Coordinates of C-alpha atoms in Angstrom, one line a residue:
Chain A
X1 CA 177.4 181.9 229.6
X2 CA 179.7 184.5 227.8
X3 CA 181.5 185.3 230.4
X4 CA 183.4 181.8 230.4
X5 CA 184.5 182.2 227.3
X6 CA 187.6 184.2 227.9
X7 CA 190.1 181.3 228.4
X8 CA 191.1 179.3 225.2
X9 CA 189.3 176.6 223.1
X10 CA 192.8 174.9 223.9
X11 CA 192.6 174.9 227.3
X12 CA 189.3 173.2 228.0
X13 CA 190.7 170.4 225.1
X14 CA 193.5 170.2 227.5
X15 CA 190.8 169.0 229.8
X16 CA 190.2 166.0 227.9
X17 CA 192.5 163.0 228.2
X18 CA 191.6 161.3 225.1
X19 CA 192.6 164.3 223.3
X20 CA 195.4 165.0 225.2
X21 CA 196.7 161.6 224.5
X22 CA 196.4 161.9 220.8
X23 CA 198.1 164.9 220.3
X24 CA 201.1 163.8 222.5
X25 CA 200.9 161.1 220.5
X26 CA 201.5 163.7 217.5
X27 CA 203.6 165.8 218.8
X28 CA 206.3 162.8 220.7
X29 CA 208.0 161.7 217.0
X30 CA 209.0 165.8 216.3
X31 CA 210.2 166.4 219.9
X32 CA 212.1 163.2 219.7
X33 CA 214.2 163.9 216.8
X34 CA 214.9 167.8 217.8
X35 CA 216.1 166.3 221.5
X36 CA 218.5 163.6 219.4
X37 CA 220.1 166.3 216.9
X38 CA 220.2 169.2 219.8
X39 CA 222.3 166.9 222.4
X40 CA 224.2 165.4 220.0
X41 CA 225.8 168.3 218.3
X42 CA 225.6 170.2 221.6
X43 CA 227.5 167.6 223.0
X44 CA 229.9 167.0 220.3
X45 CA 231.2 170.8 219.5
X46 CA 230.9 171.3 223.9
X47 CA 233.3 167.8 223.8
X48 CA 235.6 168.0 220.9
X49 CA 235.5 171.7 219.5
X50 CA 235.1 174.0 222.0
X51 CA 238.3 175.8 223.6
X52 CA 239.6 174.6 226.5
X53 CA 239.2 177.1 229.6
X54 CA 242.2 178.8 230.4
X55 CA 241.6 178.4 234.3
X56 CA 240.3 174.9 234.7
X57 CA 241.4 173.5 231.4
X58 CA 239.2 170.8 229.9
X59 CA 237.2 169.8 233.3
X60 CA 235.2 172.8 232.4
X61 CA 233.4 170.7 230.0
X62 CA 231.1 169.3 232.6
X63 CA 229.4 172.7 232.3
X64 CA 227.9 171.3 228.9
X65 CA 225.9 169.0 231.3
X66 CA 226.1 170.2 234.5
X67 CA 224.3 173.8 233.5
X68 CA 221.4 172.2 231.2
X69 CA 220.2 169.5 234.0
X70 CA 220.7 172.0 237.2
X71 CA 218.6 173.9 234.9
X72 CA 215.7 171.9 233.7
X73 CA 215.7 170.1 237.5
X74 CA 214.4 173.7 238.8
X75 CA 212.4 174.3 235.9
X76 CA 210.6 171.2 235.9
X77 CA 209.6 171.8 239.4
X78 CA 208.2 175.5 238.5
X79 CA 206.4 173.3 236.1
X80 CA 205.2 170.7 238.2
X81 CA 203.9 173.6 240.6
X82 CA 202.0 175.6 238.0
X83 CA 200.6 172.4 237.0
X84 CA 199.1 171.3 240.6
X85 CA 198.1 174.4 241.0
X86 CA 196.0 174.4 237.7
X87 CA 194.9 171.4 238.7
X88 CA 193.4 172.6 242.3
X89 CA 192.1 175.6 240.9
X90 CA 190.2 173.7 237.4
X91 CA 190.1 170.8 238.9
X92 CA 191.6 169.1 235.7
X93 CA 192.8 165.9 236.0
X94 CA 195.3 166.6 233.2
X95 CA 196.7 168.9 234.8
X96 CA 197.2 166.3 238.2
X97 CA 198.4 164.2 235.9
X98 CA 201.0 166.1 234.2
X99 CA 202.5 167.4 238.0
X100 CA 202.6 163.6 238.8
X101 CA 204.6 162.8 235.9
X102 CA 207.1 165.9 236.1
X103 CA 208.4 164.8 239.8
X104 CA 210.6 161.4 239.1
X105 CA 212.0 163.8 235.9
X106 CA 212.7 165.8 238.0
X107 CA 214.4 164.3 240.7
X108 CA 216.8 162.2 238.2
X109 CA 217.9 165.3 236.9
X110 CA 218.4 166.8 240.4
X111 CA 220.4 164.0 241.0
X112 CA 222.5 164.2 237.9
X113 CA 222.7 167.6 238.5
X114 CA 224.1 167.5 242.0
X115 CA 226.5 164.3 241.3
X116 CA 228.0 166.3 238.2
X117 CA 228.7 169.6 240.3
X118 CA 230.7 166.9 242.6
X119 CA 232.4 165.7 240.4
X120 CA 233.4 168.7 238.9
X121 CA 233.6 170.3 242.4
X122 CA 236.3 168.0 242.8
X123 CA 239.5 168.9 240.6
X124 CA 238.0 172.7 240.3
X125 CA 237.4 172.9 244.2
X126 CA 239.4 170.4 245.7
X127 CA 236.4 169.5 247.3
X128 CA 233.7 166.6 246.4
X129 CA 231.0 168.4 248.9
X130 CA 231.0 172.0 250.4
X131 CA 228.0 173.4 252.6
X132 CA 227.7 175.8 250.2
X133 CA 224.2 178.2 249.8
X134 CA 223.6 176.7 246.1
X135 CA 224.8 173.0 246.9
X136 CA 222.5 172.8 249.6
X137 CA 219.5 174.5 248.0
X138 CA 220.1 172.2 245.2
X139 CA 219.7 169.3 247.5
X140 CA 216.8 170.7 249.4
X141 CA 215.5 170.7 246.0
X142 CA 216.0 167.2 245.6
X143 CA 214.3 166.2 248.6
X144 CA 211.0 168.4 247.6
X145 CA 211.1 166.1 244.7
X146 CA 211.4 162.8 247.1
X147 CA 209.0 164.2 249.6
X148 CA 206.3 165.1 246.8
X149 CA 206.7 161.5 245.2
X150 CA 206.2 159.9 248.6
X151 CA 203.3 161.9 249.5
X152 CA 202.0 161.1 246.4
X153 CA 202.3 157.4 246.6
X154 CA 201.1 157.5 250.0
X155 CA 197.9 158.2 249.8
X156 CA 195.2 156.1 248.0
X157 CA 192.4 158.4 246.9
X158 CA 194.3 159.9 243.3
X159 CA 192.4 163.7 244.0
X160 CA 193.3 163.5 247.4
X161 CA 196.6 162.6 246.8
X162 CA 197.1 165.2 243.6
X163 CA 195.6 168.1 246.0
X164 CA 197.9 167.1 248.4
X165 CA 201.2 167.2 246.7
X166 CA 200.3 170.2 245.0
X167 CA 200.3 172.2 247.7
X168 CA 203.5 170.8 248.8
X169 CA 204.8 172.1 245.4
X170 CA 203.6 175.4 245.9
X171 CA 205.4 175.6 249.4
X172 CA 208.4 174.7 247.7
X173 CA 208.6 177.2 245.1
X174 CA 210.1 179.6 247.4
X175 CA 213.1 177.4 247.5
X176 CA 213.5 178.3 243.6
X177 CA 214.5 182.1 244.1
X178 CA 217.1 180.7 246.9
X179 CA 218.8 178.4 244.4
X180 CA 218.5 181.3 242.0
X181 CA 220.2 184.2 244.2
X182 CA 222.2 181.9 246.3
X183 CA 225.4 182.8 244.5
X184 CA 224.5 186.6 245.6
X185 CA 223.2 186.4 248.8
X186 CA 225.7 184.6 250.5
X187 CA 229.3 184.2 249.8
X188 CA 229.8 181.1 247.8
X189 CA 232.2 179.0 246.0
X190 CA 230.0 178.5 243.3
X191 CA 230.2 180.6 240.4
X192 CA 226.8 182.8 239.1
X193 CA 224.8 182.2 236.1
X194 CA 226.5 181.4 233.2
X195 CA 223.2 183.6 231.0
X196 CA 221.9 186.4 232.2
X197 CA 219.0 188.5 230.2
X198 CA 220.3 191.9 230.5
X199 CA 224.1 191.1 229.7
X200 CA 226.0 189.4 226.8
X201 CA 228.3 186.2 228.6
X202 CA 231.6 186.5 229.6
X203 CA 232.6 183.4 227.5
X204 CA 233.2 183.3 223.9
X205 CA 230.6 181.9 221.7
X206 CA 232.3 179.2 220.8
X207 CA 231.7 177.8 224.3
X208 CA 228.6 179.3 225.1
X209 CA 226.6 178.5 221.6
X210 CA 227.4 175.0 222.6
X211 CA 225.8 175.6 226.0
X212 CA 222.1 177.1 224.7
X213 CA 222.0 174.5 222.4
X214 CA 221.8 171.5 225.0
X215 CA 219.9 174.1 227.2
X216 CA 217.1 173.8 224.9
X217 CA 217.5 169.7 223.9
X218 CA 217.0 169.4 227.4
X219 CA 213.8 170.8 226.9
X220 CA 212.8 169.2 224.2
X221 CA 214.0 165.7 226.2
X222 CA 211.6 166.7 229.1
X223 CA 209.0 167.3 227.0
X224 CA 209.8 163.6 225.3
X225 CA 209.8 162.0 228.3
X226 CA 207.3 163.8 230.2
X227 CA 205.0 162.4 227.4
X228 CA 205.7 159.4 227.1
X229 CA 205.3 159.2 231.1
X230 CA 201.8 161.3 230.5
X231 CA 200.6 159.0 228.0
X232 CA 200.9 155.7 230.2
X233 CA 199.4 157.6 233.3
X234 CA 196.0 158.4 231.0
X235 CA 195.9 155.1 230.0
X236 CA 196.1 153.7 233.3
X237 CA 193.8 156.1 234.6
X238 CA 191.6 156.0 231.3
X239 CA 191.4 152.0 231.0
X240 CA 188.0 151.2 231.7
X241 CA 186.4 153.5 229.3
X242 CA 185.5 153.0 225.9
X243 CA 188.0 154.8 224.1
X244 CA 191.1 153.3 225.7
X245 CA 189.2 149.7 225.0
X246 CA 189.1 150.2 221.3
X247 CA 192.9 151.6 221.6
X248 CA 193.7 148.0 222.9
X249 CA 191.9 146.3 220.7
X250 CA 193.5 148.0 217.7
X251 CA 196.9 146.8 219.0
X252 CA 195.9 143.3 219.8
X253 CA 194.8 143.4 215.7
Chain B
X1 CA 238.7 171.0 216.8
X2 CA 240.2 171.8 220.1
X3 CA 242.4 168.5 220.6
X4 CA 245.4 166.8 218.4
X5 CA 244.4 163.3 218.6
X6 CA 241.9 161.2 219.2
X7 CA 244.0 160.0 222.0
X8 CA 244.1 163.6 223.7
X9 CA 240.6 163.8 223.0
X10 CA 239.7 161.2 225.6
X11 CA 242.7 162.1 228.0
X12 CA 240.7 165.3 228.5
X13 CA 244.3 166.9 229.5
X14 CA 244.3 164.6 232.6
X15 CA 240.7 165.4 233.6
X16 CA 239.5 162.2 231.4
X17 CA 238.0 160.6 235.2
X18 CA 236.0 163.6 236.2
X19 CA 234.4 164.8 232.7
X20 CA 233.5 160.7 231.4
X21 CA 232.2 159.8 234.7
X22 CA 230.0 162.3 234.0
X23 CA 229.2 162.1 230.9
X24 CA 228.0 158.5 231.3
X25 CA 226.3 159.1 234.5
X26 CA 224.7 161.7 232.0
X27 CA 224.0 158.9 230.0
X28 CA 222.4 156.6 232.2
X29 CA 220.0 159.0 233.6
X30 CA 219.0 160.4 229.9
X31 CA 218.3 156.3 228.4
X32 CA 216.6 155.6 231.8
X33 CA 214.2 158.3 231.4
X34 CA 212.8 157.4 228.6
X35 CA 213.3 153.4 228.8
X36 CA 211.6 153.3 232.1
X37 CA 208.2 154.7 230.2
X38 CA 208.3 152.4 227.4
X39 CA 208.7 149.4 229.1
X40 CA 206.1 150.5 232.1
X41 CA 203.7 151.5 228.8
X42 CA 204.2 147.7 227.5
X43 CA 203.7 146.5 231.1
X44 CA 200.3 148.3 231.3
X45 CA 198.9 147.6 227.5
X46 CA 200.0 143.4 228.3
X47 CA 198.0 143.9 231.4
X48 CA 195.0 145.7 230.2
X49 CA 194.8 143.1 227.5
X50 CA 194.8 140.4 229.9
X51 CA 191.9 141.8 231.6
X52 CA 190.0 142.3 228.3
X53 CA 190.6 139.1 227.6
X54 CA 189.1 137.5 231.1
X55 CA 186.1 139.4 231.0
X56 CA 185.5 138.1 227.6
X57 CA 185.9 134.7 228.3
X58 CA 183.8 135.1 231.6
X59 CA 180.8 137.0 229.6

Protein backbone atom coordinates (compact mmCIF):
# COMPACT_ATOMS: atom_id res chain seq x y z
CA UNK A 1 0.00 0.00 0.00
CA UNK A 2 1.96 3.16 -1.16
CA UNK A 3 -0.51 5.27 -0.85
CA UNK A 4 -0.39 5.19 3.14
CA UNK A 5 2.83 6.06 3.21
CA UNK A 6 2.50 9.83 3.12
CA UNK A 7 2.18 10.54 6.87
CA UNK A 8 5.45 10.20 8.94
CA UNK A 9 7.37 7.14 10.33
CA UNK A 10 6.82 9.35 13.62
CA UNK A 11 3.41 9.39 13.62
CA UNK A 12 2.43 5.70 13.43
CA UNK A 13 5.39 5.39 16.42
CA UNK A 14 3.28 7.79 18.12
CA UNK A 15 0.77 5.01 17.81
CA UNK A 16 2.55 2.90 20.11
CA UNK A 17 2.42 3.36 23.89
CA UNK A 18 5.50 1.52 24.74
CA UNK A 19 7.30 3.76 22.54
CA UNK A 20 5.72 6.65 23.51
CA UNK A 21 6.44 6.02 27.09
CA UNK A 22 10.16 5.68 26.48
CA UNK A 23 10.74 8.60 24.70
CA UNK A 24 8.78 10.76 27.24
CA UNK A 25 10.79 9.10 29.50
CA UNK A 26 13.80 10.66 27.41
CA UNK A 27 12.66 13.68 26.70
CA UNK A 28 11.04 14.60 30.68
CA UNK A 29 14.82 15.22 32.34
CA UNK A 30 15.60 18.11 29.29
CA UNK A 31 12.15 19.68 29.56
CA UNK A 32 12.47 19.72 33.26
CA UNK A 33 15.57 21.68 33.57
CA UNK A 34 14.60 24.33 30.67
CA UNK A 35 11.01 24.82 32.64
CA UNK A 36 13.29 25.45 36.12
CA UNK A 37 15.90 27.99 34.46
CA UNK A 38 13.04 29.73 32.18
CA UNK A 39 10.61 30.55 35.28
CA UNK A 40 13.11 31.28 37.50
CA UNK A 41 15.00 33.97 35.64
CA UNK A 42 11.65 34.95 34.07
CA UNK A 43 10.45 35.46 37.30
CA UNK A 44 13.32 36.99 38.97
CA UNK A 45 14.18 39.97 36.31
CA UNK A 46 9.81 40.33 35.88
CA UNK A 47 10.10 40.62 40.07
CA UNK A 48 13.15 42.47 41.00
CA UNK A 49 14.61 44.10 37.67
CA UNK A 50 12.00 45.18 35.56
CA UNK A 51 10.72 48.91 35.64
CA UNK A 52 7.91 49.64 37.51
CA UNK A 53 4.79 50.72 35.21
CA UNK A 54 4.23 54.29 35.32
CA UNK A 55 0.37 53.83 35.53
CA UNK A 56 -0.17 50.97 37.84
CA UNK A 57 3.21 50.94 39.54
CA UNK A 58 4.44 47.57 40.71
CA UNK A 59 0.96 45.55 40.67
CA UNK A 60 1.72 45.29 37.03
CA UNK A 61 3.92 42.59 37.90
CA UNK A 62 1.13 40.03 37.96
CA UNK A 63 1.29 40.26 34.19
CA UNK A 64 4.59 38.07 34.50
CA UNK A 65 2.06 35.38 35.60
CA UNK A 66 -1.15 36.31 34.74
CA UNK A 67 -0.26 36.54 30.70
CA UNK A 68 1.83 33.10 30.61
CA UNK A 69 -1.12 30.85 32.36
CA UNK A 70 -4.24 32.81 30.56
CA UNK A 71 -2.14 31.79 27.76
CA UNK A 72 -1.18 28.24 28.06
CA UNK A 73 -4.99 27.62 29.70
CA UNK A 74 -6.30 28.32 26.02
CA UNK A 75 -3.58 26.69 24.40
CA UNK A 76 -3.72 23.60 26.12
CA UNK A 77 -7.34 23.34 25.26
CA UNK A 78 -6.55 23.86 21.31
CA UNK A 79 -4.31 21.09 22.20
CA UNK A 80 -6.51 18.85 23.94
CA UNK A 81 -8.95 19.41 20.90
CA UNK A 82 -6.49 18.60 18.07
CA UNK A 83 -5.63 15.66 20.11
CA UNK A 84 -9.36 14.14 20.46
CA UNK A 85 -9.85 14.78 17.28
CA UNK A 86 -6.70 12.84 16.06
CA UNK A 87 -7.75 10.37 18.13
CA UNK A 88 -11.52 10.00 16.46
CA UNK A 89 -10.15 10.25 13.22
CA UNK A 90 -6.87 7.48 13.77
CA UNK A 91 -8.37 5.96 16.23
CA UNK A 92 -5.05 6.22 18.40
CA UNK A 93 -5.26 5.64 21.80
CA UNK A 94 -2.33 7.93 22.29
CA UNK A 95 -3.77 10.46 21.08
CA UNK A 96 -7.13 9.80 23.76
CA UNK A 97 -4.77 9.63 26.03
CA UNK A 98 -2.83 12.65 25.62
CA UNK A 99 -6.51 14.90 25.46
CA UNK A 100 -7.28 13.07 28.76
CA UNK A 101 -4.28 14.21 30.38
CA UNK A 102 -4.30 17.92 28.92
CA UNK A 103 -7.81 18.74 30.67
CA UNK A 104 -6.98 18.86 34.69
CA UNK A 105 -3.67 21.08 33.19
CA UNK A 106 -5.76 22.89 31.93
CA UNK A 107 -8.28 23.74 34.17
CA UNK A 108 -5.58 24.56 37.11
CA UNK A 109 -4.22 26.98 34.89
CA UNK A 110 -7.62 28.41 33.97
CA UNK A 111 -8.14 28.82 37.49
CA UNK A 112 -4.84 30.50 38.26
CA UNK A 113 -5.40 32.44 35.46
CA UNK A 114 -8.79 33.76 36.35
CA UNK A 115 -7.95 34.16 40.27
CA UNK A 116 -4.70 36.26 39.15
CA UNK A 117 -6.77 38.74 36.83
CA UNK A 118 -8.86 39.26 40.20
CA UNK A 119 -6.52 39.94 41.99
CA UNK A 120 -4.99 42.23 39.87
CA UNK A 121 -8.38 43.43 38.76
CA UNK A 122 -8.58 44.64 42.08
CA UNK A 123 -6.13 47.69 42.84
CA UNK A 124 -5.97 48.22 38.80
CA UNK A 125 -9.89 48.14 38.50
CA UNK A 126 -11.22 48.75 41.65
CA UNK A 127 -13.09 45.78 41.01
CA UNK A 128 -12.42 41.90 42.14
CA UNK A 129 -15.08 40.71 39.27
CA UNK A 130 -16.63 42.63 36.22
CA UNK A 131 -19.05 40.87 33.61
CA UNK A 132 -16.63 41.67 31.29
CA UNK A 133 -16.52 39.84 27.49
CA UNK A 134 -12.88 38.27 28.27
CA UNK A 135 -13.63 37.55 32.09
CA UNK A 136 -16.45 35.66 31.19
CA UNK A 137 -15.11 33.81 28.19
CA UNK A 138 -12.27 32.97 30.39
CA UNK A 139 -14.61 31.28 32.77
CA UNK A 140 -16.72 29.69 30.17
CA UNK A 141 -13.41 28.33 29.41
CA UNK A 142 -12.99 26.96 32.67
CA UNK A 143 -16.15 25.16 32.76
CA UNK A 144 -15.44 23.36 29.15
CA UNK A 145 -12.52 22.12 31.08
CA UNK A 146 -14.93 20.89 34.21
CA UNK A 147 -17.61 19.71 31.88
CA UNK A 148 -14.98 17.65 29.66
CA UNK A 149 -13.35 16.03 32.90
CA UNK A 150 -16.81 15.03 34.18
CA UNK A 151 -17.93 13.62 31.01
CA UNK A 152 -14.91 11.86 30.93
CA UNK A 153 -15.12 10.27 34.21
CA UNK A 154 -18.64 9.54 33.71
CA UNK A 155 -18.70 7.10 31.42
CA UNK A 156 -17.10 3.62 31.87
CA UNK A 157 -16.22 2.27 28.36
CA UNK A 158 -12.49 4.40 27.93
CA UNK A 159 -13.27 4.74 23.77
CA UNK A 160 -16.63 5.66 24.48
CA UNK A 161 -15.77 8.02 26.88
CA UNK A 162 -12.53 9.54 24.85
CA UNK A 163 -15.08 9.86 21.63
CA UNK A 164 -17.22 11.56 23.74
CA UNK A 165 -15.26 14.25 25.24
CA UNK A 166 -13.63 14.94 22.14
CA UNK A 167 -16.31 16.11 20.47
CA UNK A 168 -17.20 18.24 23.40
CA UNK A 169 -13.70 19.76 22.75
CA UNK A 170 -14.25 20.43 19.30
CA UNK A 171 -17.59 22.28 20.21
CA UNK A 172 -15.69 24.33 22.48
CA UNK A 173 -13.06 25.52 20.29
CA UNK A 174 -15.22 28.28 19.02
CA UNK A 175 -15.07 29.68 22.46
CA UNK A 176 -11.21 30.23 21.69
CA UNK A 177 -11.60 33.08 18.95
CA UNK A 178 -14.14 34.76 21.57
CA UNK A 179 -11.58 34.91 24.32
CA UNK A 180 -9.12 35.94 21.60
CA UNK A 181 -11.23 39.00 20.03
CA UNK A 182 -13.14 39.70 23.08
CA UNK A 183 -11.11 42.80 23.86
CA UNK A 184 -12.29 44.08 20.21
CA UNK A 185 -15.55 43.07 19.80
CA UNK A 186 -17.09 44.40 22.68
CA UNK A 187 -16.08 47.26 24.78
CA UNK A 188 -14.04 45.95 27.68
CA UNK A 189 -12.08 46.86 30.64
CA UNK A 190 -9.54 44.52 29.92
CA UNK A 191 -6.62 45.58 28.04
CA UNK A 192 -5.62 43.61 24.39
CA UNK A 193 -2.77 41.36 23.81
CA UNK A 194 0.24 42.28 25.31
CA UNK A 195 2.19 40.34 21.63
CA UNK A 196 0.88 40.78 18.55
CA UNK A 197 2.68 39.17 15.28
CA UNK A 198 2.52 42.03 12.97
CA UNK A 199 3.58 44.90 15.54
CA UNK A 200 6.65 45.36 17.87
CA UNK A 201 5.00 45.93 21.84
CA UNK A 202 4.26 48.94 23.27
CA UNK A 203 6.45 48.14 26.38
CA UNK A 204 10.06 48.35 26.71
CA UNK A 205 12.04 45.17 26.48
CA UNK A 206 13.05 45.24 29.63
CA UNK A 207 9.48 44.28 30.64
CA UNK A 208 8.51 42.41 27.84
CA UNK A 209 11.84 40.02 27.36
CA UNK A 210 10.87 39.02 30.89
CA UNK A 211 7.36 38.22 29.67
CA UNK A 212 8.37 35.70 26.42
CA UNK A 213 10.58 34.14 28.55
CA UNK A 214 7.98 32.69 31.13
CA UNK A 215 5.62 32.45 28.06
CA UNK A 216 7.76 29.69 26.79
CA UNK A 217 8.74 27.95 30.51
CA UNK A 218 5.22 27.60 30.62
CA UNK A 219 5.50 25.49 27.78
CA UNK A 220 8.07 23.70 28.62
CA UNK A 221 6.12 23.07 32.24
CA UNK A 222 3.10 21.69 30.25
CA UNK A 223 5.00 19.62 28.38
CA UNK A 224 6.66 18.31 31.92
CA UNK A 225 3.68 17.77 33.42
CA UNK A 226 1.61 16.69 30.64
CA UNK A 227 4.25 13.75 30.58
CA UNK A 228 4.59 12.85 33.53
CA UNK A 229 0.53 12.70 33.67
CA UNK A 230 0.88 10.62 30.09
CA UNK A 231 3.30 8.32 31.33
CA UNK A 232 1.12 7.08 34.41
CA UNK A 233 -2.12 6.93 32.11
CA UNK A 234 -0.05 4.27 29.66
CA UNK A 235 0.91 2.44 32.47
CA UNK A 236 -2.38 2.08 33.86
CA UNK A 237 -3.88 1.43 30.68
CA UNK A 238 -0.72 -0.73 29.57
CA UNK A 239 -0.48 -2.96 32.92
CA UNK A 240 -1.45 -6.23 31.82
CA UNK A 241 0.81 -6.57 28.99
CA UNK A 242 4.13 -7.82 28.88
CA UNK A 243 6.16 -4.98 28.54
CA UNK A 244 4.77 -2.88 31.43
CA UNK A 245 5.35 -6.40 33.50
CA UNK A 246 8.96 -6.54 32.97
CA UNK A 247 9.01 -2.47 33.64
CA UNK A 248 7.73 -3.61 37.22
CA UNK A 249 9.74 -6.13 37.67
CA UNK A 250 12.88 -4.14 36.93
CA UNK A 251 11.88 -1.66 39.75
CA UNK A 252 11.00 -4.23 42.22
CA UNK A 253 14.99 -5.44 41.47
CA UNK B 1 17.45 46.31 39.78
CA UNK B 2 14.35 48.24 40.01
CA UNK B 3 14.02 48.52 43.94
CA UNK B 4 16.45 50.08 46.84
CA UNK B 5 16.15 47.50 49.38
CA UNK B 6 15.36 44.37 49.95
CA UNK B 7 12.64 45.72 52.18
CA UNK B 8 11.01 47.68 49.16
CA UNK B 9 11.42 44.76 47.14
CA UNK B 10 8.78 42.92 49.05
CA UNK B 11 6.58 46.07 49.89
CA UNK B 12 5.97 46.02 46.17
CA UNK B 13 5.24 50.03 46.58
CA UNK B 14 2.13 49.02 48.68
CA UNK B 15 0.86 46.44 46.26
CA UNK B 16 3.00 43.58 48.28
CA UNK B 17 -0.95 41.78 49.04
CA UNK B 18 -2.14 41.70 45.49
CA UNK B 19 1.32 40.65 43.56
CA UNK B 20 2.49 37.76 46.56
CA UNK B 21 -0.96 36.34 46.83
CA UNK B 22 -0.38 35.70 43.48
CA UNK B 23 2.66 34.69 43.15
CA UNK B 24 2.08 31.84 45.71
CA UNK B 25 -1.17 30.89 44.43
CA UNK B 26 1.17 30.66 41.29
CA UNK B 27 3.15 28.51 43.29
CA UNK B 28 0.82 26.11 44.55
CA UNK B 29 -0.78 25.39 41.37
CA UNK B 30 2.80 24.99 39.47
CA UNK B 31 4.23 22.23 42.65
CA UNK B 32 0.68 20.65 42.52
CA UNK B 33 0.91 19.84 38.93
CA UNK B 34 3.64 18.08 38.90
CA UNK B 35 3.40 16.50 42.62
CA UNK B 36 0.06 15.20 41.99
CA UNK B 37 1.62 12.82 38.94
CA UNK B 38 4.47 11.56 40.90
CA UNK B 39 2.72 10.50 43.82
CA UNK B 40 -0.47 9.04 41.59
CA UNK B 41 2.68 7.19 39.44
CA UNK B 42 4.01 5.60 42.94
CA UNK B 43 0.32 4.86 43.82
CA UNK B 44 -0.13 2.87 40.55
CA UNK B 45 3.60 1.00 40.31
CA UNK B 46 2.80 -0.05 44.54
CA UNK B 47 -0.39 -1.30 43.21
CA UNK B 48 0.53 -3.11 40.08
CA UNK B 49 3.25 -4.70 42.15
CA UNK B 50 0.78 -5.96 44.58
CA UNK B 51 -1.08 -7.61 41.90
CA UNK B 52 2.00 -9.23 40.40
CA UNK B 53 2.75 -10.36 43.54
CA UNK B 54 -0.91 -12.24 44.25
CA UNK B 55 -0.95 -13.89 41.04
CA UNK B 56 2.36 -15.27 41.82
CA UNK B 57 1.62 -16.59 44.96
CA UNK B 58 -1.81 -17.98 43.66
CA UNK B 59 0.00 -19.73 40.40
Amino acid sequence: MAGKNWMPRWFYQLASPKWCYQITGKLLPGFAIATLLLIVVGLVWGLAFAPPDYQQGNSFRIIYLHVPTAYMAQSIYVTMAIAGAIGLIWKMKVADMVAKCCAPIGASLAILALATGAIWGKPTWGSWWVWDARLTSMLILLFLYFGIMALNSAIESESTAAQSTAVLALVGLVNIPIIQYSVYWWNTLHQPSTFKITEKPAMPPDMWIPLLILVIGFYCFFAVTLMMRLRNEILRRERRSSWVRELLMQQRG
Amino acid sequence: MSFDSFSDFLAMGGHAFYVWSSFALGLIVLVGNVVLPMLERKKLMAEQLRRIRREEVQS
